[in-house]
Coordinates of C-alpha atoms and ligand atoms in Angstrom, one line a residue:
Chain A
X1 CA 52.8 -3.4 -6.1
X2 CA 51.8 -4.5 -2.8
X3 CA 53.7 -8.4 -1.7
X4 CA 53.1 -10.1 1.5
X5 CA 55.1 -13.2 2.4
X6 CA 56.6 -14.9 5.0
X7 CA 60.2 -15.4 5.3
X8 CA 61.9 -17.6 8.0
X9 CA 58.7 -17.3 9.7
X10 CA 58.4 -13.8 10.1
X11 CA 55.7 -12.0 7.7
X12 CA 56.1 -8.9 5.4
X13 CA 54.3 -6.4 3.6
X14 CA 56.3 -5.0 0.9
X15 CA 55.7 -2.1 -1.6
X16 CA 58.1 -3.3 -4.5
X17 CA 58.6 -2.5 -8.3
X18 CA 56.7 -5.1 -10.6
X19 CA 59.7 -6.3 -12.0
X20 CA 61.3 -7.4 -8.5
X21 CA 62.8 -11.0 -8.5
X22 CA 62.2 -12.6 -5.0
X23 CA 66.0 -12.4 -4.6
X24 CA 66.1 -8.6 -5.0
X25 CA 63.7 -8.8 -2.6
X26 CA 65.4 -11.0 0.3
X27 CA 68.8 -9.7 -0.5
X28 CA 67.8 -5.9 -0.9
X29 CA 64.3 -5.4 1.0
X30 CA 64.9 -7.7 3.8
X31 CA 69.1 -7.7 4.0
X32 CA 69.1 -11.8 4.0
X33 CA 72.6 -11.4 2.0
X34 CA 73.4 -15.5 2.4
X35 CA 71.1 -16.1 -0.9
X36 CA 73.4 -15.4 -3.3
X37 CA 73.5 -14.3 -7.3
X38 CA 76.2 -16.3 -9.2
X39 CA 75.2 -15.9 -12.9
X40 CA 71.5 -14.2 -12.7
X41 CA 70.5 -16.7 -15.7
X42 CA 68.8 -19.7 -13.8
X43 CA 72.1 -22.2 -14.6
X44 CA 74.1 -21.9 -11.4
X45 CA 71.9 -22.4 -8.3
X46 CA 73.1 -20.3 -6.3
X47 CA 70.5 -18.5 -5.2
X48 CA 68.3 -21.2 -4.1
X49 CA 65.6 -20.9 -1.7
X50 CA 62.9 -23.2 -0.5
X51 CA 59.4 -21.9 -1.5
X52 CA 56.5 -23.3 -0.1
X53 CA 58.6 -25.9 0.8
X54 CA 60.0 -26.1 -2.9
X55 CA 64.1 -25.2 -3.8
X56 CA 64.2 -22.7 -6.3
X57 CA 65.9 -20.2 -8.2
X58 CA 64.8 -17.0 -6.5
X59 CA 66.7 -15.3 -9.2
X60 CA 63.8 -16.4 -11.9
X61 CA 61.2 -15.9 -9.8
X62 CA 59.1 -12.5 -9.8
X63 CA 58.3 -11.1 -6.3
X64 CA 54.4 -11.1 -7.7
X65 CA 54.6 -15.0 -8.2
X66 CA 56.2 -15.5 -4.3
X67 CA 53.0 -13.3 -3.2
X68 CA 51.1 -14.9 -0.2
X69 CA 54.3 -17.6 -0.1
X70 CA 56.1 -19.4 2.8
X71 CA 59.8 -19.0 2.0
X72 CA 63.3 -20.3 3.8
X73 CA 66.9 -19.0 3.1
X74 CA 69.9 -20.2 4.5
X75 CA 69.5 -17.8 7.5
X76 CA 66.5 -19.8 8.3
X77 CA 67.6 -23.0 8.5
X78 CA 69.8 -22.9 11.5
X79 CA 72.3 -20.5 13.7
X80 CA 76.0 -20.5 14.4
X81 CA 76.2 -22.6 17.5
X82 CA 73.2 -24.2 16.3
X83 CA 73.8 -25.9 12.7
X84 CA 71.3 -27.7 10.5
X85 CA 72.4 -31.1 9.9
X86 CA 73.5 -30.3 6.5
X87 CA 75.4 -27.2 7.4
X88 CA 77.2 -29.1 9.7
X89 CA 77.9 -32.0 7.2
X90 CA 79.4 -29.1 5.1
X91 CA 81.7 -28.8 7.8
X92 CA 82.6 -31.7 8.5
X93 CA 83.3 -32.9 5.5
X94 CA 84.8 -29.5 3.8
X95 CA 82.4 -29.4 1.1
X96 CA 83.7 -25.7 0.7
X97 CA 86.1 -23.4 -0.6
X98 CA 85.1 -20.2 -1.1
X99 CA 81.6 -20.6 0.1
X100 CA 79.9 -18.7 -2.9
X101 CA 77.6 -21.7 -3.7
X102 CA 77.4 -23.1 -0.7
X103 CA 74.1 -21.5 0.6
X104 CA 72.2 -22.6 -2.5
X105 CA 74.0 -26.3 -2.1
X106 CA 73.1 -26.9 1.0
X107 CA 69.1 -25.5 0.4
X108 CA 69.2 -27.7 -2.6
X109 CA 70.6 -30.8 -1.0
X110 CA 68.1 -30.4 1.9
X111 CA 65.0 -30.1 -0.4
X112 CA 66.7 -33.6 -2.2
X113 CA 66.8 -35.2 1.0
X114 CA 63.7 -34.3 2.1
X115 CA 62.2 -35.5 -1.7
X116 CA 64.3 -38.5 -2.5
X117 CA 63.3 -42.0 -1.7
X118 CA 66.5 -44.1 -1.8
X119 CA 69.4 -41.0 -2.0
X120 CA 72.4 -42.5 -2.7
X121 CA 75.8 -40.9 -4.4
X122 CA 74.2 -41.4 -8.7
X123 CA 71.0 -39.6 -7.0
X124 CA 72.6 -36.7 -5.1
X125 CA 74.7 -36.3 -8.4
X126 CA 71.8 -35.6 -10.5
X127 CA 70.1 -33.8 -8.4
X128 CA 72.6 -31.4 -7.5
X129 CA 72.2 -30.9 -11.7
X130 CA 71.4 -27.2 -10.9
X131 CA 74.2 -25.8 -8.5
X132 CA 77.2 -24.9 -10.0
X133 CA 80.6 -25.1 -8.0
X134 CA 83.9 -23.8 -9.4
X135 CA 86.1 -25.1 -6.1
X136 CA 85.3 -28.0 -5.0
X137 CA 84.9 -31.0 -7.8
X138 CA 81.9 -31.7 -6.2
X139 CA 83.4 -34.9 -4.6
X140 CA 83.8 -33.8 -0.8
X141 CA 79.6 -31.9 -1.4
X142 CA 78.3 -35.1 -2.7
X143 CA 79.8 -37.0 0.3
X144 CA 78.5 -34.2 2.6
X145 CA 74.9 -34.8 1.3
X146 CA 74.9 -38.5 2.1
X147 CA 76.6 -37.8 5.7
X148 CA 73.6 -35.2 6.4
X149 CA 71.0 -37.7 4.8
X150 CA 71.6 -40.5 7.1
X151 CA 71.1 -37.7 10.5
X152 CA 68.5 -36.0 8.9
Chain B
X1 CA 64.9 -6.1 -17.3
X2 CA 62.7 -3.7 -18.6
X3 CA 59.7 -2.1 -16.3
X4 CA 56.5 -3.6 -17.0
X5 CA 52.8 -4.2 -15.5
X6 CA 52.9 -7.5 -13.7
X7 CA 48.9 -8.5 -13.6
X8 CA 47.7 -11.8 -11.6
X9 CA 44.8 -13.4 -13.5
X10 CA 42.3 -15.5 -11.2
X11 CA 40.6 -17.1 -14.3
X12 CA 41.3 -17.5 -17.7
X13 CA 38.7 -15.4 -18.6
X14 CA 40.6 -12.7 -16.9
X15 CA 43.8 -13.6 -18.5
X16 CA 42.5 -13.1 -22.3
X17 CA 40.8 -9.9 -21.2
X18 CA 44.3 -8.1 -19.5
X19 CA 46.1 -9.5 -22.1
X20 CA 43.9 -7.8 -24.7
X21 CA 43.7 -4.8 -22.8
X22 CA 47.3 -4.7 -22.8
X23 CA 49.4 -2.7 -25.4
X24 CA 52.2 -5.5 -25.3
X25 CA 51.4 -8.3 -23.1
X26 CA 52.4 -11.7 -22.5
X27 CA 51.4 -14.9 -20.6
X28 CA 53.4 -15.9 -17.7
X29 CA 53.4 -19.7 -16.1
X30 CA 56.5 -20.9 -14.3
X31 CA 59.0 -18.3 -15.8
X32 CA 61.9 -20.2 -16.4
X33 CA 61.8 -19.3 -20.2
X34 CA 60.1 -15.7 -20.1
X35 CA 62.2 -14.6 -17.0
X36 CA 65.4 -14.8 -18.5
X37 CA 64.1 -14.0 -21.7
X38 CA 63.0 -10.6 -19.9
X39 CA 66.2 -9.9 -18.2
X40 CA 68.8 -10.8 -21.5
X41 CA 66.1 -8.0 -22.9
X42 CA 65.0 -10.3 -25.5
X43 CA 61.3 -9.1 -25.4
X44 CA 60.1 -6.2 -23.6
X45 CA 56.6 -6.8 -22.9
X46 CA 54.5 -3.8 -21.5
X47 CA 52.3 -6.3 -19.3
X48 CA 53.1 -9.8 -17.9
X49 CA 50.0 -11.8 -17.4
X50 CA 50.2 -13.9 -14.2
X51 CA 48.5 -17.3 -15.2
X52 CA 50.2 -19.3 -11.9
X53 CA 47.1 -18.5 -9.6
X54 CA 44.5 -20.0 -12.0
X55 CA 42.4 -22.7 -10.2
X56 CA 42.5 -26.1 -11.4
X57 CA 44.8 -25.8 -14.1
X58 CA 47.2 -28.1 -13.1
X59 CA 45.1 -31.0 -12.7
X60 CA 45.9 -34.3 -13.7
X61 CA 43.7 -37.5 -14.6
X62 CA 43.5 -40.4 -16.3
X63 CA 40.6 -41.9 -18.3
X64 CA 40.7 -43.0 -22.0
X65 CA 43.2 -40.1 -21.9
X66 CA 45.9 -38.5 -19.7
X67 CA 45.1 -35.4 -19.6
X68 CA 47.3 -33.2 -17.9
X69 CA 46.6 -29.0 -16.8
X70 CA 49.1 -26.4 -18.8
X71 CA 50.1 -25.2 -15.2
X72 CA 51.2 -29.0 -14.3
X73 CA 54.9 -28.3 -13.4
X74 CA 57.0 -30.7 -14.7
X75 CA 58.0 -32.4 -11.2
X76 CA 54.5 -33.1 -10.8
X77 CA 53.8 -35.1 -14.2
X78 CA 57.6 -36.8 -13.2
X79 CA 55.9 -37.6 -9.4
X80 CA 52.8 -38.7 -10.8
X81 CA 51.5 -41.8 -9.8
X82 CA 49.1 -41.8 -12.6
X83 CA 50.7 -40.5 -15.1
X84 CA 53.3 -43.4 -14.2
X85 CA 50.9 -45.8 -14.2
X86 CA 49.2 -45.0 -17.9
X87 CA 52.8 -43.7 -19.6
X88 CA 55.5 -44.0 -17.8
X89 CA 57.6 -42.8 -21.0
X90 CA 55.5 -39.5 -20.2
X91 CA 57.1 -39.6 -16.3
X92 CA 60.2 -39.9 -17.1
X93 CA 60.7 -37.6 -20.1
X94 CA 59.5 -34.8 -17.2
X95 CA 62.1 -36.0 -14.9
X96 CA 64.5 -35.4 -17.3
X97 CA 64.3 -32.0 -18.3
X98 CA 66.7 -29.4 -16.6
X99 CA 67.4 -29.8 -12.9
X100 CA 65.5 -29.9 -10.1
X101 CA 64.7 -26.6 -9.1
X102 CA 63.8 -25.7 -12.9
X103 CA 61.2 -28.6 -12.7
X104 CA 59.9 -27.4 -9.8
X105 CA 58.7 -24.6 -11.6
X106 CA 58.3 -24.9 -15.4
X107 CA 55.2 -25.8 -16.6
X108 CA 53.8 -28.3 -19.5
X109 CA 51.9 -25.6 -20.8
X110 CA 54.8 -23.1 -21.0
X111 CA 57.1 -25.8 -22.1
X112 CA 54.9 -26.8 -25.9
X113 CA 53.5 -22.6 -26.0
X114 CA 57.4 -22.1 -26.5
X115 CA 57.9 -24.8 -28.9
X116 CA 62.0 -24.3 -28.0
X117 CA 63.5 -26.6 -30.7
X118 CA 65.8 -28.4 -27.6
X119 CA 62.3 -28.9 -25.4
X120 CA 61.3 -32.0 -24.5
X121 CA 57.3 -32.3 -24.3
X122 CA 57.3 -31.7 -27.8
X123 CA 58.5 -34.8 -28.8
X124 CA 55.9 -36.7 -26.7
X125 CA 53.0 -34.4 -27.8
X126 CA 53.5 -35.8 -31.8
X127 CA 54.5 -39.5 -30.4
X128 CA 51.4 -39.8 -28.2
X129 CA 49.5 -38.2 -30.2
X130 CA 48.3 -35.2 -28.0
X131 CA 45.6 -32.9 -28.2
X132 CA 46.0 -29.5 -27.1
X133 CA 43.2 -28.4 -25.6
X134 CA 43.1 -24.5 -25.5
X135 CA 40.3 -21.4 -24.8
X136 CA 39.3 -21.6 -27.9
X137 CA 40.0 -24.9 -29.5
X138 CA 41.5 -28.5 -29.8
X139 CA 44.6 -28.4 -31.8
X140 CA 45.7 -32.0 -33.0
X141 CA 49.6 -32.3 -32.4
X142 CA 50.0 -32.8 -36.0
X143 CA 48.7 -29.2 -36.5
X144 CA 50.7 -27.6 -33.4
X145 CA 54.6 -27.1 -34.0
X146 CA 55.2 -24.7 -36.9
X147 CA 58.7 -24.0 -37.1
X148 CA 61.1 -22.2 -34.5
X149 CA 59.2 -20.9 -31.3
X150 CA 56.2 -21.4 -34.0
X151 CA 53.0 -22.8 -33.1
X152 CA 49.5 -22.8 -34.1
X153 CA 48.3 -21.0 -31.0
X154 CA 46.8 -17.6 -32.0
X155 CA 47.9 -14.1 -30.2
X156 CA 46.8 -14.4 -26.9
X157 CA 45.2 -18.1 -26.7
X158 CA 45.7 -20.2 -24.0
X159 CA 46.2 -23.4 -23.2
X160 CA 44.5 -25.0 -20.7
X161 CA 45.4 -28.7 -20.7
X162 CA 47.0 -31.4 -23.2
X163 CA 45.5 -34.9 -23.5
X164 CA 47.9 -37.5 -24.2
X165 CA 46.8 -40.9 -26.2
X166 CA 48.0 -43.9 -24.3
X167 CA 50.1 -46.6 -25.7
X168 CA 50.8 -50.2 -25.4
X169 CA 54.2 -49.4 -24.8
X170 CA 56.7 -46.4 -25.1
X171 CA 60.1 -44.7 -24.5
X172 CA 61.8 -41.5 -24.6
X173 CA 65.4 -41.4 -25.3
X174 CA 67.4 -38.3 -25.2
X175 CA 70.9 -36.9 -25.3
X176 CA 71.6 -34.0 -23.3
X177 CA 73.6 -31.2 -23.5
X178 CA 75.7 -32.0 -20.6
X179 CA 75.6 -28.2 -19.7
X180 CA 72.0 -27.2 -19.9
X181 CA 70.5 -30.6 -20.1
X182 CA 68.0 -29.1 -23.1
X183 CA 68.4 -32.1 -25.5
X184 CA 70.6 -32.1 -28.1
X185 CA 68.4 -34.8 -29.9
X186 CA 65.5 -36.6 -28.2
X187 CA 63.4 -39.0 -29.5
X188 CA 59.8 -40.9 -28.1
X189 CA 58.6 -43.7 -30.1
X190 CA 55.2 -44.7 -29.1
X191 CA 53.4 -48.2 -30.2
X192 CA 49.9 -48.2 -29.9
X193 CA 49.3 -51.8 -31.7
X194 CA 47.6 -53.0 -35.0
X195 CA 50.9 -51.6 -36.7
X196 CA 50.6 -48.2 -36.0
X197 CA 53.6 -46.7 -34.2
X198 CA 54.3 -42.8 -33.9
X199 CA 58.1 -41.5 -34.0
X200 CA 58.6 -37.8 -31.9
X201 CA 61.7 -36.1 -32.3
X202 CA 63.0 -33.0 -30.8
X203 CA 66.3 -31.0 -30.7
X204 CA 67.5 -32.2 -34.4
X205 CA 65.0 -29.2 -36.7
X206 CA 63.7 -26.0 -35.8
X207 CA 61.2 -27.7 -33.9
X208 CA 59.8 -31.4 -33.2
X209 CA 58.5 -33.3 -35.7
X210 CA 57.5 -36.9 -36.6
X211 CA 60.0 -38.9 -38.5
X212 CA 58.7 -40.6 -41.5
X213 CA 61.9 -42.8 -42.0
X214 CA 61.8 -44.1 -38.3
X215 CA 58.0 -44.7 -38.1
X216 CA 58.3 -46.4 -42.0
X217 CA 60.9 -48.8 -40.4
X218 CA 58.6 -49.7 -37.4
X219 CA 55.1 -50.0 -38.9
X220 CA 56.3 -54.3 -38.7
X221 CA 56.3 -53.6 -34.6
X222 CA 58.8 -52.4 -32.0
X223 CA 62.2 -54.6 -32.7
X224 CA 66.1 -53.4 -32.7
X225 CA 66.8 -55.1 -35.7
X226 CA 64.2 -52.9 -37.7
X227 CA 66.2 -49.9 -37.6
X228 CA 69.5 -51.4 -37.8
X229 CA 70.0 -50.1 -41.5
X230 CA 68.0 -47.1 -41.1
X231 CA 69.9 -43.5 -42.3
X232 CA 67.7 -40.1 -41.1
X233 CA 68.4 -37.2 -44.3
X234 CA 69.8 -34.4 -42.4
X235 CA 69.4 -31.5 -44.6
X236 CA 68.3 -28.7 -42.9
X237 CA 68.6 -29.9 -39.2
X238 CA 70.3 -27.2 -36.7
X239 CA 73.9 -27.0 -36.1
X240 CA 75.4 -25.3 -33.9
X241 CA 78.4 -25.3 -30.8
X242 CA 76.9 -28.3 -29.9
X243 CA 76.4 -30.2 -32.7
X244 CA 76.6 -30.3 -36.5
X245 CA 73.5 -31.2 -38.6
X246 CA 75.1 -34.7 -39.9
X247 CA 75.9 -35.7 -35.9
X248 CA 72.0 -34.7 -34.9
X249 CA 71.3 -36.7 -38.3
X250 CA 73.3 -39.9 -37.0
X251 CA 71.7 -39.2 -33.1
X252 CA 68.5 -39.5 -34.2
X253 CA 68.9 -43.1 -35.2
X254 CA 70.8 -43.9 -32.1
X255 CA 68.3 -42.5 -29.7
X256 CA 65.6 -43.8 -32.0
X257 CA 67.5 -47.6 -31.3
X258 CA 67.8 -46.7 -27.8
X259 CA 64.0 -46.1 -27.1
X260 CA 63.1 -48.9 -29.1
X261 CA 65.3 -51.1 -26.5
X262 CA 63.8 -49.2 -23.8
X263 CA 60.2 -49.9 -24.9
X264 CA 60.4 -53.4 -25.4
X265 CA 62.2 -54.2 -22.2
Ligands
FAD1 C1 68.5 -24.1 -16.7 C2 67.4 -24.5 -17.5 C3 67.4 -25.8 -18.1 C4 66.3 -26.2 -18.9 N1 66.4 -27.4 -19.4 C5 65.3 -27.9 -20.1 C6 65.3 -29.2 -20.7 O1 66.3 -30.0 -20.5 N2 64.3 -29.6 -21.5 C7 63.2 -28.8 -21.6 O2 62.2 -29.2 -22.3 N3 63.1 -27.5 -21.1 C8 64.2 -27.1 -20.4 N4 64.1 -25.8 -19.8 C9 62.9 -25.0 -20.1 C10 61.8 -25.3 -19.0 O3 61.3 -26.6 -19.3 C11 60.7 -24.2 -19.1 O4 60.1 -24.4 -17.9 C12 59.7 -24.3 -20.2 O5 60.3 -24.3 -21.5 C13 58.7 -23.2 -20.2 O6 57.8 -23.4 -19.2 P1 57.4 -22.2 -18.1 O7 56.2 -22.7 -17.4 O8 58.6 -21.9 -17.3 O9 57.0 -21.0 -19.1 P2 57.2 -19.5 -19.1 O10 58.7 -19.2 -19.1 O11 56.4 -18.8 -18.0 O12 56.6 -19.1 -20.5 C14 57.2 -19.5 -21.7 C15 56.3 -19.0 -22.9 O13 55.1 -19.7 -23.0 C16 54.0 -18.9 -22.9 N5 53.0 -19.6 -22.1 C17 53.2 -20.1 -20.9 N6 52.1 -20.8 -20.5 C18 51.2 -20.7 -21.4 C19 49.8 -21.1 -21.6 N7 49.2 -21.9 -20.7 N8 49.2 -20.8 -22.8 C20 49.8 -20.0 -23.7 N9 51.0 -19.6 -23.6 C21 51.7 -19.9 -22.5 C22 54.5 -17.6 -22.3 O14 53.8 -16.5 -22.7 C23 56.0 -17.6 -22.8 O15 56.0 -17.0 -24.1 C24 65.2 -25.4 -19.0 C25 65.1 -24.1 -18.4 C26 66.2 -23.7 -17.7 C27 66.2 -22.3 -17.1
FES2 S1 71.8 -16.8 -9.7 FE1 70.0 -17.9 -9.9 S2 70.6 -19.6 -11.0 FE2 72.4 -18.5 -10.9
FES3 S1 82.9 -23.5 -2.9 FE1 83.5 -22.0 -4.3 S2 81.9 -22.1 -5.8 FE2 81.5 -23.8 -4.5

């Protein structure tokens, strides 16, 4: 099956299997490792990408369905000496341990950002509902989120 | 996951006729039941029907109805501004289901097709009265939920939209698993005047239903003190990990008290 889509603005044209997910796709078509797979059952978040401006789980989503879509990974939103606002609130405000959920945090947190009225610490809780962290207790992420939503 | 045949349909004409054309086909709308339903190997369709690029099948609009396109994810309906304005229990019972990035993607349509005894639609479907409006037929919501991933719909119908009644005044009141956020018990009572008030609950049987006891108790109007003695029979209600029959039993009520409160606020 034939896909075309656009990731951090570059287009593709892709011959996959029907049963690609779009994360098979970034991670093994187009080597954009930084989307991760934590459980591959649509609970954890980790491998959330922004589709047509929407975060989703690119792990239940079928290559077919992101045909003709506009989608950003982690890889996308900003560069080492360059840092999004919310990769640098990360940072600064060690929102991370081992890392493993942090891509999908911070493409969640910026889609909540970018969604939410009035964000403040009850909001970013519940809407960080779908990423999963087993190092942090969640306390220095939340804090990040509000750091980045007041630059943002 | 198994291979299969992954078909986009532009129309739901086209949809029926892959699907029939299929040996082993099945509908697809925002995935986030089939999809991992495909890759724990729980069904192994030959074909998967594409109904996500069907044109205007997520509309939304409000007349003596809200009526509301089976492709509608469920952070639209929660975003609404209409759909706020008519029912706003409607609004927030889709803001509550799952997390953010699975409401950016399931569906209403996929959501009462699955009739998952822990969904959430289906409470609001029998408490408002819906009717589901498919390629072949209306379906009255008392007719719909048949029993565990049951429903009326026939092998390979399709729904196109739901249209909900709208009340004077309702609430949905639900308690999540704090895991999976799928409710352990949810309830929507919905008053729509001249004593007639409809009771949904999901998450206590093997699918929603109306409750008999709860709507009994509030045919005298919307008022905490009408279900302050009432006891929900719990025979046959699921139990599980989560939760024992007699608990969903004794939920029921408090959710029930809790949407009455919510209602009449
Ligand atoms: C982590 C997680 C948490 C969740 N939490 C909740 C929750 O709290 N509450 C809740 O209610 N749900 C919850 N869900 C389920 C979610 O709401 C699903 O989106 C919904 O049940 C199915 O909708 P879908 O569009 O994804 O359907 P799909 O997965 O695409 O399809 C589901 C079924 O419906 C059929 N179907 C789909 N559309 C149609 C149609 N138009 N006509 C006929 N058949 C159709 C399909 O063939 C399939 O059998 C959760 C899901 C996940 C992954
Ligand atoms: S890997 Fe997609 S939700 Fe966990
Ligand atoms: S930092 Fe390790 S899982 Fe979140």
């Amino acid at each position: 099956m034939e896909v075309t889509l656009t990731v951090n603005g570059t287009a593709h044209a892709l011959d996959v299997p029907d049963n690609m997910l779009l994360v098979e796709v970034l991670r093994e078509r187009l080597r954009l490792t930084g989307t991760h797979v934590g459980c591959d059952t649509s609970q954890c978040g980790a491998c959330v990408v922004h589709m047509d401006g929407c975060a989703v789980k690119s792990c239940t989503v079928l290559a077919g369905q992101a045909d003709g879509a506009d989608v950003t990974t982690i890889e996308g939103i900003g560069a080492p000496d360059d840092l999004h606002p919310m990769q640098a609130a990360f940072r600064e405000c060690h929102a991370l341990q081992c890392g493993f959920c942090t891509p999908g945090m911070i493409m969640a947190a910026i889609d909540l950002v970018n969604t939410t009225e009035h964000l403040d610490e009850q909001a970013v809780r519940e809407g960080l509902e779908g990423n999963l962290c087993r190092c942090t207790g969640y306390h220095n992420i939340v804090r990040a989120v509000l750091a980045a939503r007041d630059v943002m | 996951m198994y291979r299969f045949n992954y078909q986009k349909a532009a129309s739901v004409a086209e949809a029926a006729s892959l699907l029939d054309g299929a040996e082993d086909g099945v509908y697809l709308a925002g995935g986030m039941t089939l999809i991992p339903t495909l890759k724990a190997r729980l069904a192994s369709p030959t074909d998967v029907i594409d109904l996500g690029a069907i044109d205007g099948m997520a509309d939304i609009s409000v007349g003596d109805t809200v009526r509301i396109g089976a492709l509608a994810r469920h952070a639209e309906v929660a975003a609404s501004a209409a759909v706020r304005g008519a029912i706003p229990a409607l609004a927030d019972l889709a803001g509550l289901i799952g997390d953010a990035h699975v409401r950016n993607r399931g569906t209403l349509g996929g959501s009462v097709a699955n009739s998952d005894p822990a969904a959430d639609y289906p409470a609001a479907v029998l408490a408002l009265n819906a009717v589901v409006h498919t390629d072949r037929r209306a379906i009255a919501a008392d007719d719909f939920f048949k029993g565990l991933f049951q429903t009326a719909l026939e092998p390979g119908e399709i729904v196109k939209s739901l249209a909900f009644r709208i009340p004077r005044r309702a609430a949905y009141a639900k308690f999540p698993n704090p895991a999976s956020r799928y409710a352990i018990v949810g309830v929507m009572v919905a008053d729509f005047g001249a004593a007639e008030v409809r009771v949904g609950v999901t998450g206590a049987g093997a699918c929603a239903f109306r409750s008999a006891e709860l709507e009994r108790a509030l045919a005298g109007g919307l008022a905490a003190e009408a279900l302050a003695d009432v006891t929900i029979p719990y025979d046959g209600f699921n139990s599980d990990i989560h939760a024992s029959a007699e608990y969903r039993g004794h939920l029921v009520a408090v959710m029930a008290r809790r949407a009455v409160a919510a209602a009449i606020s």
